[in-house]
Coordinates of N, CA and C in Angstrom, one line a residue:
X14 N 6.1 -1.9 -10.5 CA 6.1 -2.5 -9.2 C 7.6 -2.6 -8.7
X15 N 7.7 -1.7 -8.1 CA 9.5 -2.2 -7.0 C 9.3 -2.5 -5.8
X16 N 10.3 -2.8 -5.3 CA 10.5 -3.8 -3.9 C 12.0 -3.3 -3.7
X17 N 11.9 -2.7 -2.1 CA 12.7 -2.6 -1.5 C 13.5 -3.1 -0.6
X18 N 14.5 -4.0 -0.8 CA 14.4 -5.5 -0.2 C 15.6 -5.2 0.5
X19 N 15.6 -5.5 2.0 CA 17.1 -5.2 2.7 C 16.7 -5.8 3.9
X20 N 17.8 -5.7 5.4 CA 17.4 -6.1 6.1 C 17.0 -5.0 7.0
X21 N 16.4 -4.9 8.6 CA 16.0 -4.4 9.4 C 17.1 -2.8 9.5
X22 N 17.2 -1.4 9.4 CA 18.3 -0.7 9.5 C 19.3 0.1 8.3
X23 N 18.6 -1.0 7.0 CA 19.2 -0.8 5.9 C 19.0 0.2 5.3
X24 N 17.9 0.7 5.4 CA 17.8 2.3 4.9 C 16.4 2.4 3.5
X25 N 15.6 1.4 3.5 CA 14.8 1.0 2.6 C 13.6 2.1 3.9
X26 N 13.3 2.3 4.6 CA 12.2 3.6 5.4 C 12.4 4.7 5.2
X27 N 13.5 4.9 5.6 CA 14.6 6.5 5.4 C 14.1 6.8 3.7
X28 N 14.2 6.3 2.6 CA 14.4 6.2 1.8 C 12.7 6.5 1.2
X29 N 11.6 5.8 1.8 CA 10.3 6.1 2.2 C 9.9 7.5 2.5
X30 N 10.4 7.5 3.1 CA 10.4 9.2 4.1 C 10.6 10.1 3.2
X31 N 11.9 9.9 2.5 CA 12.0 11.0 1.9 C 11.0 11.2 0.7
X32 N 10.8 10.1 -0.2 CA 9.9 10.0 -1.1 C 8.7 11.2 -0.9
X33 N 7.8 10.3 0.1 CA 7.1 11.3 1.1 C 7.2 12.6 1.1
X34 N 8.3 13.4 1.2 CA 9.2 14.4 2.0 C 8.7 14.5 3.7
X35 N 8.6 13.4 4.4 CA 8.7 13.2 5.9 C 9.6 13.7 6.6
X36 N 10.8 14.0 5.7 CA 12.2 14.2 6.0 C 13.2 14.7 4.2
X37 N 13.8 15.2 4.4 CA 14.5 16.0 2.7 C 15.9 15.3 2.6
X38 N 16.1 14.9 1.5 CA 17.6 14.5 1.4 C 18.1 15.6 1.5
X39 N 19.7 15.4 2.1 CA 20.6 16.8 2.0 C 21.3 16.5 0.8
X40 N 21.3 15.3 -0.2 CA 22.3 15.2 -1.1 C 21.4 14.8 -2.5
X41 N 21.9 15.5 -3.4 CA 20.9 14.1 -4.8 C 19.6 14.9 -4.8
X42 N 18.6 13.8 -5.5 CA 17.2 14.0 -6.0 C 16.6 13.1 -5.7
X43 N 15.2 13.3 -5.1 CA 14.3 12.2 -5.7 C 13.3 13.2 -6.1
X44 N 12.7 12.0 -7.9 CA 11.7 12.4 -8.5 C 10.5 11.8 -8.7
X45 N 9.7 12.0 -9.2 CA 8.1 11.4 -9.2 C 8.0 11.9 -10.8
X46 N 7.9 11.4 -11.8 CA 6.9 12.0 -13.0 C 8.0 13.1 -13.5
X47 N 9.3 12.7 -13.1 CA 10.4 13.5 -14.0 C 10.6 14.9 -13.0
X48 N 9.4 15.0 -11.9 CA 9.7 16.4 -11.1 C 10.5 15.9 -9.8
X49 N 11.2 16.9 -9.1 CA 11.9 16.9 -7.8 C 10.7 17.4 -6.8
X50 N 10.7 16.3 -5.9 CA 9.5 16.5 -4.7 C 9.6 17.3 -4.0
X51 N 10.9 18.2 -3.8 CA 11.1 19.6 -3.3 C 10.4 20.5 -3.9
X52 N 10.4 20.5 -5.3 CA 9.6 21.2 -6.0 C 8.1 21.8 -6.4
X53 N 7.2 20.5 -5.9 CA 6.2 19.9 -5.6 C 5.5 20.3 -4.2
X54 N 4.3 20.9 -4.5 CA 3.9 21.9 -3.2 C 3.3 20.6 -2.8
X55 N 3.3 20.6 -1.1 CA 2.9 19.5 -0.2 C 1.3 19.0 -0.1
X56 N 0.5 19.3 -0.7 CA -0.6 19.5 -1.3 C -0.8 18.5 -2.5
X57 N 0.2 18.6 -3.2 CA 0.3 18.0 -4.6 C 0.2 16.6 -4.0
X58 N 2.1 16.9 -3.3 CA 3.2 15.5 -3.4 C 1.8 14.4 -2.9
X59 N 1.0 14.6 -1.7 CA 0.4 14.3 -0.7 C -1.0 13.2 -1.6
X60 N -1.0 14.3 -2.8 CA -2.4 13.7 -3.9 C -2.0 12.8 -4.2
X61 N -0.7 12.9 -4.5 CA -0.1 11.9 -5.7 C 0.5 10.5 -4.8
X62 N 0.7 10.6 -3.8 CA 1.4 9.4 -2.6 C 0.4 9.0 -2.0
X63 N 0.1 7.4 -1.7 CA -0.7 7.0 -0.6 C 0.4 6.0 0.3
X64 N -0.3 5.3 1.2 CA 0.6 4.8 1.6 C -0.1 3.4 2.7
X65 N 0.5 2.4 2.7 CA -0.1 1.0 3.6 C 0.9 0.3 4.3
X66 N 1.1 0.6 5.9 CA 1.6 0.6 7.0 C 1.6 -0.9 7.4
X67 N 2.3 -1.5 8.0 CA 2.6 -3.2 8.5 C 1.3 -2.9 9.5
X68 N 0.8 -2.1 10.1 CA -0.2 -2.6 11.0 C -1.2 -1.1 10.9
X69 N -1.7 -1.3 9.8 CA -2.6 0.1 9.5 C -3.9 -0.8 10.5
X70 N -4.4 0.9 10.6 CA -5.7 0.7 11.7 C -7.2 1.2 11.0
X71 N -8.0 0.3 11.7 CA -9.2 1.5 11.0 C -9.6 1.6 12.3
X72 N -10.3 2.9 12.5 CA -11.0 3.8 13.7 C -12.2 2.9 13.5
X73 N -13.0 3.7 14.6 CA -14.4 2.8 15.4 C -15.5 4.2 14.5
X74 N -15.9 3.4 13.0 CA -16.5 4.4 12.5 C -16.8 3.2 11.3
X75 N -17.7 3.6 10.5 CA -18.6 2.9 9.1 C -17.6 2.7 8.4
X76 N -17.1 1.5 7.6 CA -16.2 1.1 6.4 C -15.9 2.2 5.7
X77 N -17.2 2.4 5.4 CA -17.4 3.6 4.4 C -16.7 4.8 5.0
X78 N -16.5 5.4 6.2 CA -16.1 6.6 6.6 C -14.1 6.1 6.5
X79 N -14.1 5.1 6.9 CA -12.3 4.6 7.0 C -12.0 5.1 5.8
X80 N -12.8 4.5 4.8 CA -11.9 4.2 3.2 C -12.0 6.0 3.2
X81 N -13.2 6.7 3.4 CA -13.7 8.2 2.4 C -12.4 9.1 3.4
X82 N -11.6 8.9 4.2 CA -10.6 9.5 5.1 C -9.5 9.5 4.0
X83 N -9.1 9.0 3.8 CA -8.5 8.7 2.0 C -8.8 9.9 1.0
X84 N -9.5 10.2 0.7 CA -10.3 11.4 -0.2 C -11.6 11.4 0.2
X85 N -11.4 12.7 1.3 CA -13.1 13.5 2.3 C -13.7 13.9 0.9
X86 N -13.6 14.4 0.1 CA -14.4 14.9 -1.1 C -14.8 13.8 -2.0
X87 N -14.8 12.3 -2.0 CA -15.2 11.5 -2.6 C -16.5 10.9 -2.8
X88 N -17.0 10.4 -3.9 CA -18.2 10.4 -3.8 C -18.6 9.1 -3.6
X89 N -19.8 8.4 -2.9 CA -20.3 6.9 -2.5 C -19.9 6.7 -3.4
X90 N -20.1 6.9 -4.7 CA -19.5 5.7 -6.1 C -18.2 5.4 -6.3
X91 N -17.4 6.7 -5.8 CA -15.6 6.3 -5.9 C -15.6 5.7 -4.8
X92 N -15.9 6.0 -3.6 CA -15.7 5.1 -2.1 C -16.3 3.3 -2.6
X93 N -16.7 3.5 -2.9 CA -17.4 1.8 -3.5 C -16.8 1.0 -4.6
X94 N -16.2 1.9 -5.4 CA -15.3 1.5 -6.4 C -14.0 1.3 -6.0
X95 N -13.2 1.7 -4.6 CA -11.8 1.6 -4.4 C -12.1 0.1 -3.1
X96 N -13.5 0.0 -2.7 CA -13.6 -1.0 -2.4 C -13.5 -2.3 -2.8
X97 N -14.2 -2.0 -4.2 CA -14.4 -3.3 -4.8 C -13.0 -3.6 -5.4
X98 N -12.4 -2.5 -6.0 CA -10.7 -2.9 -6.5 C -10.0 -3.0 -5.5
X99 N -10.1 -3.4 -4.3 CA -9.9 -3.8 -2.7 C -9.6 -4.7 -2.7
X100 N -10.8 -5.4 -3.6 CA -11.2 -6.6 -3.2 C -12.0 -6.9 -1.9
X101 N -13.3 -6.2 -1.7 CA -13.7 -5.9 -0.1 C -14.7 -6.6 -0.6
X102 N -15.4 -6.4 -1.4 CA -16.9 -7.3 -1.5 C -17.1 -8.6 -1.1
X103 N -16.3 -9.3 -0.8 CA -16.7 -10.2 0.4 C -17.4 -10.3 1.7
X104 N -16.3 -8.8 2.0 CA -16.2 -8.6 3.2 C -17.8 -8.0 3.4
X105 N -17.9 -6.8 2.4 CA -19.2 -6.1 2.7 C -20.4 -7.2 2.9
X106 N -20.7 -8.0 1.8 CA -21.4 -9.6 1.9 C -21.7 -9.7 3.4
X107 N -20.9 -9.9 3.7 CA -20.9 -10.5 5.3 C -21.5 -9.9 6.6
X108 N -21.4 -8.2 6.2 CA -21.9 -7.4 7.7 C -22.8 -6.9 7.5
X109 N -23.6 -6.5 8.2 CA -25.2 -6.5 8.2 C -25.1 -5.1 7.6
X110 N -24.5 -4.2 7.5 CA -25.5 -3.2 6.8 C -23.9 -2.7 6.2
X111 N -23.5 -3.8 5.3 CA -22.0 -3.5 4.2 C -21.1 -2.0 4.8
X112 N -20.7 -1.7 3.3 CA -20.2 -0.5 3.4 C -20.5 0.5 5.2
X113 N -21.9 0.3 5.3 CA -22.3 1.2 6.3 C -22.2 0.7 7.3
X114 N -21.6 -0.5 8.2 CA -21.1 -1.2 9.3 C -20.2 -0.5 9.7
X115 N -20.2 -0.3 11.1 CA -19.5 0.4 12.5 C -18.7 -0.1 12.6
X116 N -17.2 -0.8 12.5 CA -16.3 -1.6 13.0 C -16.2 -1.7 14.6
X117 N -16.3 -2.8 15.2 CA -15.9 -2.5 16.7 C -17.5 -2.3 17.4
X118 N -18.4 -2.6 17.3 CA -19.9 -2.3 17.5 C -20.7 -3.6 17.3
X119 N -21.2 -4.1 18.3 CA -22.1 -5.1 18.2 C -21.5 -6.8 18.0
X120 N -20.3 -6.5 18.4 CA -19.1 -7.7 17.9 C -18.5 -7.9 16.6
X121 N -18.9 -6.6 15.9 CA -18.1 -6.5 14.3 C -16.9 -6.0 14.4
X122 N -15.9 -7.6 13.7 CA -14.5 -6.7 13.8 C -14.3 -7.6 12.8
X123 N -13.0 -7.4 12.5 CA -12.4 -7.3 11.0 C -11.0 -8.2 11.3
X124 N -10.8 -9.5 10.3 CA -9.4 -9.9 10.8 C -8.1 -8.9 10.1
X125 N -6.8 -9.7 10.7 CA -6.0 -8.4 10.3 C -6.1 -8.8 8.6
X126 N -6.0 -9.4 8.3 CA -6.0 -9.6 6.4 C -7.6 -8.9 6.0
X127 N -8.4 -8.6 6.5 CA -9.5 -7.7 5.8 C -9.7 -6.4 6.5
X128 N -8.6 -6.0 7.1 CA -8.3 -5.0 7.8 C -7.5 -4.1 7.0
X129 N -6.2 -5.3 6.6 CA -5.5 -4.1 5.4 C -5.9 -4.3 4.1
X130 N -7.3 -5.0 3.7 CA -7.5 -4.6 2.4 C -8.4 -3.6 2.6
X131 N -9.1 -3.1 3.7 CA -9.7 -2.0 3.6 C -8.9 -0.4 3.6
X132 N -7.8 -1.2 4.7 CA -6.8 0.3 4.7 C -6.3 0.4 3.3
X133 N -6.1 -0.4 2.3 CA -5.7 -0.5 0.8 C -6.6 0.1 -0.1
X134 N -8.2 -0.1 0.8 CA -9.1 0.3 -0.3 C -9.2 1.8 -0.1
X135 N -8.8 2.4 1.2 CA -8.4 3.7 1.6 C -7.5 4.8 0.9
X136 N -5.9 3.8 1.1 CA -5.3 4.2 0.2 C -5.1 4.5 -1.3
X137 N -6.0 3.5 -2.0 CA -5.9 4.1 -3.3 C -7.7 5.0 -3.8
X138 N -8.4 5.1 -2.7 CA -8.9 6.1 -3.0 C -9.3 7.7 -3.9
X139 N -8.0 8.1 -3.1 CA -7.6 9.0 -4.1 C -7.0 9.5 -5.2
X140 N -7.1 7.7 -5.9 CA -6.3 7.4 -7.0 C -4.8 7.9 -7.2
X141 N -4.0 7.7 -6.5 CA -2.4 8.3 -6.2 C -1.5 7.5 -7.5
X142 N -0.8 8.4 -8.2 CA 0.6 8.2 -9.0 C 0.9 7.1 -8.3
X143 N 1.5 6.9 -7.2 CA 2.6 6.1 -6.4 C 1.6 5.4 -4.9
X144 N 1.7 4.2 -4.7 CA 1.2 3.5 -3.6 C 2.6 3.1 -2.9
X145 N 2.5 3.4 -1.7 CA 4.4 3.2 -0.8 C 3.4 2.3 0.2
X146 N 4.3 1.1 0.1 CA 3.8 0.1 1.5 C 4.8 -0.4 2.1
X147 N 4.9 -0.4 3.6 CA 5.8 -0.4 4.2 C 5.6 -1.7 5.1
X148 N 6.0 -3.1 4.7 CA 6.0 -4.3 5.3 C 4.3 -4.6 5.2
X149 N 4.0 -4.6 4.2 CA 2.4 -4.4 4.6 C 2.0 -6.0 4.5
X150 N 2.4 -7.3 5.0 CA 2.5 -8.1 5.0 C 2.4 -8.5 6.4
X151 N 3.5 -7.4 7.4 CA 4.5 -8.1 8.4 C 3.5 -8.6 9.7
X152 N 2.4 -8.4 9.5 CA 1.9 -8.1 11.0 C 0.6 -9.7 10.6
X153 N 0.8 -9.9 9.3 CA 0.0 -11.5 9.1 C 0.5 -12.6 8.8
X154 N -0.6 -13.4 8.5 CA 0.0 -14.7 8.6 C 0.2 -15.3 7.2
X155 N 0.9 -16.3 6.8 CA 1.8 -16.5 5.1 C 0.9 -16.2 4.7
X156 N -1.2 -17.4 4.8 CA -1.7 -17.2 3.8 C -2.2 -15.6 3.3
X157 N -2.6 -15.3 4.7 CA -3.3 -14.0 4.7 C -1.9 -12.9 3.7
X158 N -1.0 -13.0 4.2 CA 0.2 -12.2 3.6 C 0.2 -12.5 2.0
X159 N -0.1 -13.9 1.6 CA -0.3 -13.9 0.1 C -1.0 -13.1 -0.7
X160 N -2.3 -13.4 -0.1 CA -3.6 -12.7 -0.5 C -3.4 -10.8 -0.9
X161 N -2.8 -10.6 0.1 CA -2.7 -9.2 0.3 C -1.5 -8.8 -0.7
X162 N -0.3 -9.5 -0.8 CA 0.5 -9.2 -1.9 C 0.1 -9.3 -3.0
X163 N -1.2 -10.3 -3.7 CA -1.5 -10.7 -5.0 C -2.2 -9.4 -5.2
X164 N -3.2 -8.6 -4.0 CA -3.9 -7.7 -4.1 C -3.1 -6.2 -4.9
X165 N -2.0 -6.3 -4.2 CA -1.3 -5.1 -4.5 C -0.4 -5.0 -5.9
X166 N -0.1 -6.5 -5.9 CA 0.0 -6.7 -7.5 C -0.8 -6.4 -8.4
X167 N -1.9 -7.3 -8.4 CA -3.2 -6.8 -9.1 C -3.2 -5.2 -9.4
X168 N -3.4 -4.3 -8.2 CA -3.2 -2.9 -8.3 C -2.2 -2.5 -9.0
X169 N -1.1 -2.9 -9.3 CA -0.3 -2.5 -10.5 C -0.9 -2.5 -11.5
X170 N -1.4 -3.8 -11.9 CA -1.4 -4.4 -13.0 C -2.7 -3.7 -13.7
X171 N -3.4 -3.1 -13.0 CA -5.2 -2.9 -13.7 C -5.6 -1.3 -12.9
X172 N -4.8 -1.1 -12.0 CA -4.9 0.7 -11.6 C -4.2 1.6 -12.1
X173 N -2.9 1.4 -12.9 CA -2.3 2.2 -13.1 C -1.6 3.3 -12.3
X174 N -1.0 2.6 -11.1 CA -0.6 3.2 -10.0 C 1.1 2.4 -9.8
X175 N 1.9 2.9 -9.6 CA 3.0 2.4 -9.2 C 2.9 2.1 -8.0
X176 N 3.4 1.1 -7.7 CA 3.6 -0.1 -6.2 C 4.6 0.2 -6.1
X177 N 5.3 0.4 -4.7 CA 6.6 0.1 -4.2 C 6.1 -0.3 -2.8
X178 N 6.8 -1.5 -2.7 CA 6.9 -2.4 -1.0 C 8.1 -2.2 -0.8
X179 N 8.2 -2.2 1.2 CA 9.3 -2.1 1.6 C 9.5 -3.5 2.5
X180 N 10.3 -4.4 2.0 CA 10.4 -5.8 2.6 C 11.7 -6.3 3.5
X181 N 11.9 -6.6 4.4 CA 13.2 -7.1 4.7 C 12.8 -8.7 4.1
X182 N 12.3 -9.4 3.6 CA 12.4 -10.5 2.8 C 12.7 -10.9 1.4
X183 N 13.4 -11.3 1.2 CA 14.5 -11.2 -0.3 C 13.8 -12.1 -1.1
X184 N 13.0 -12.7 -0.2 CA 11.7 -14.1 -1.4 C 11.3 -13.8 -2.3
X185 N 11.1 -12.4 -1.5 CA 9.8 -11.6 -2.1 C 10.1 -10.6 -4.0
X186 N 11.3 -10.7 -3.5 CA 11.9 -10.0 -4.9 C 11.3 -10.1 -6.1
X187 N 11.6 -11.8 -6.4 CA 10.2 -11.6 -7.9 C 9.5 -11.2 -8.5
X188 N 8.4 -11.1 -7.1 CA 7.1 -10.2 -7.4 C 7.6 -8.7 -8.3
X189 N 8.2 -7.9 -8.0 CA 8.9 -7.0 -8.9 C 9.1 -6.8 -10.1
X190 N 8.9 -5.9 -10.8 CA 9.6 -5.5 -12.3 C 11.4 -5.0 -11.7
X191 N 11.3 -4.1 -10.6 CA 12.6 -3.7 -10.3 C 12.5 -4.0 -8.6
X192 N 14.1 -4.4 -8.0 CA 14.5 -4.5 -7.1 C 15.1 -4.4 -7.1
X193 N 15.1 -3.2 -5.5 CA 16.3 -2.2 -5.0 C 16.7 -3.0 -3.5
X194 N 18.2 -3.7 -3.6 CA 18.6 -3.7 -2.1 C 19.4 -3.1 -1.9
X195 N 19.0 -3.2 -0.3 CA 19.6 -1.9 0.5 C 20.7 -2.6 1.4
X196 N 21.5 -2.0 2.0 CA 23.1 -2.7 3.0 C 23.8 -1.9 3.5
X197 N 23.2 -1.5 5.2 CA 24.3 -0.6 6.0 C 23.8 1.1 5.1
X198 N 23.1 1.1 5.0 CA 22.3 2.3 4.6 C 22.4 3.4 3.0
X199 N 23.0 2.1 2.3 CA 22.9 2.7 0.5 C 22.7 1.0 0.0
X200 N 22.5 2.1 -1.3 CA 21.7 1.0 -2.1 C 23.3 -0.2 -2.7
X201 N 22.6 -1.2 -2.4 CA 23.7 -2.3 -2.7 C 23.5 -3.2 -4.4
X202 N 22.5 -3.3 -4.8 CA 22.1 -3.6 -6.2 C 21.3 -3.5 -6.7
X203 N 21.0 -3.2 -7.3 CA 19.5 -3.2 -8.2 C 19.2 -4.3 -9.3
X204 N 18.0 -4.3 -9.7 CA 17.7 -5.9 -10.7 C 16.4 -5.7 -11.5
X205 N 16.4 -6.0 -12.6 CA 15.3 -5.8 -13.2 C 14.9 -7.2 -14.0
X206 N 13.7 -7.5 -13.2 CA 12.8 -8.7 -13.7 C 11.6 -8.3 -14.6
X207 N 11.9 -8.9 -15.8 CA 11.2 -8.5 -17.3 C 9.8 -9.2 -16.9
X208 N 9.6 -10.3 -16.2 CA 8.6 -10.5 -16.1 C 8.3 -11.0 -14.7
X209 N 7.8 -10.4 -13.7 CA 7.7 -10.5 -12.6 C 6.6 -12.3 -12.2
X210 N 6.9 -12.4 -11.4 CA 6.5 -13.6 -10.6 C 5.0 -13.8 -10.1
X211 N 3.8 -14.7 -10.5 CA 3.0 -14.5 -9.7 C 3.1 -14.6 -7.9
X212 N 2.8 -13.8 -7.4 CA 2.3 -13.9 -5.7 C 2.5 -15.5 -5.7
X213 N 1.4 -16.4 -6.4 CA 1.1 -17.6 -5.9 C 2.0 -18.9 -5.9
X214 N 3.1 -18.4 -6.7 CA 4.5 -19.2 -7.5 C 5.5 -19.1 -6.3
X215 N 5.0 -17.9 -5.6 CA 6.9 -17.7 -4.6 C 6.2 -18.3 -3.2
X216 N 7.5 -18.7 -2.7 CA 7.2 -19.3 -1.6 C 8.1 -18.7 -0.4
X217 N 7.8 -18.0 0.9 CA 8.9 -17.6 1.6 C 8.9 -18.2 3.4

């Protein structure tokens, strides 16, 4: 679990991007699994990366079709399984015909905290090496923002997927095994917390 903790400018997106290859460093490396992502046909990198946006959207379409956009070749059991390690089964509980509910139809809508755990349950669909979230907090509110960070924890902790958040909030650091700050656009320290912080312990 890393955290990329700086302020607004600091170079913690840029740094995203490139991961991605959205954009190529002209200097250095970045690697994934000991390989250079230049190296790595866009196909691969793409398998192996997902990613959860400060204000991810789902379209006017079945739960079930948001998450399976994630991995089109997936089967109802994996689409239902990235749900449940979502943490969505509440949510499905609730709408009249679960998984298979229209968002946006009939007065079914979704708040923003069960909006991005479905975009979460999207993203790790196709079971990705690396989960990149970018402020995926910023667009809610403390409690809801808690929830959704213990969520992504948890995903560390029991998916076997590497987490990296991108935060301008320095509270947030804890939560981390490593934290990278950023300053005027290079990295300014790094930190390694042996034993990371529960979500429910930090307060920001």
């Amino acid at each position: 679990h890393i955290a990329f903790v700086g302020p607004s400018g600091g170079g913690k997106t840029t740094l995203a991007r490139l991961v991605a290859r959205f954009a190529d460093a002209s200097q250095g490396e970045i690697r994934i699994g000991g390989a250079n992502v230049k190296e790595i046909h866009q196909k691969a990198l793409m398998d192996m990366v997902s990613f959860v946006f400060q204000d991810s959207r789902l379209l006017k379409m079945s739960i079930y079709e948001n998450v399976r956009m994630g991995k089109p070749n997936a089967t109802r059991e994996e689409i239902m399984a990235a749900l449940h390690n979502a943490q969505c089964d509440d949510i499905l509980e609730k709408l009249p015909r679960g998984a298979d509910t229209v968002i946006g139809t009939k007065g079914v809508y979704l708040s923003g905290g069960e909006q991005q755990r479905v975009s979460i349950a999207r993203a790790i669909a196709k079971k990705p090496k690396l989960l990149l979230c970018d402020e995926p907090t910023g667009a809610l509110d403390y409690e809801t923002g808690k929830e959704v960070l213990q969520l992504l924890q948890d995903i560390c902790q029991t998916q076997g997927m590497t987490v990296m958040i991108i935060t301008h909030n320095s509270a947030l650091a804890p939560m981390a095994h490593k934290v990278i700050r950023f300053r005027s656009g290079k990295v300014a320290s790094e930190e390694i917390n042996a034993t990371p912080q529960p979500i429910a312990d930090i307060e920001w």
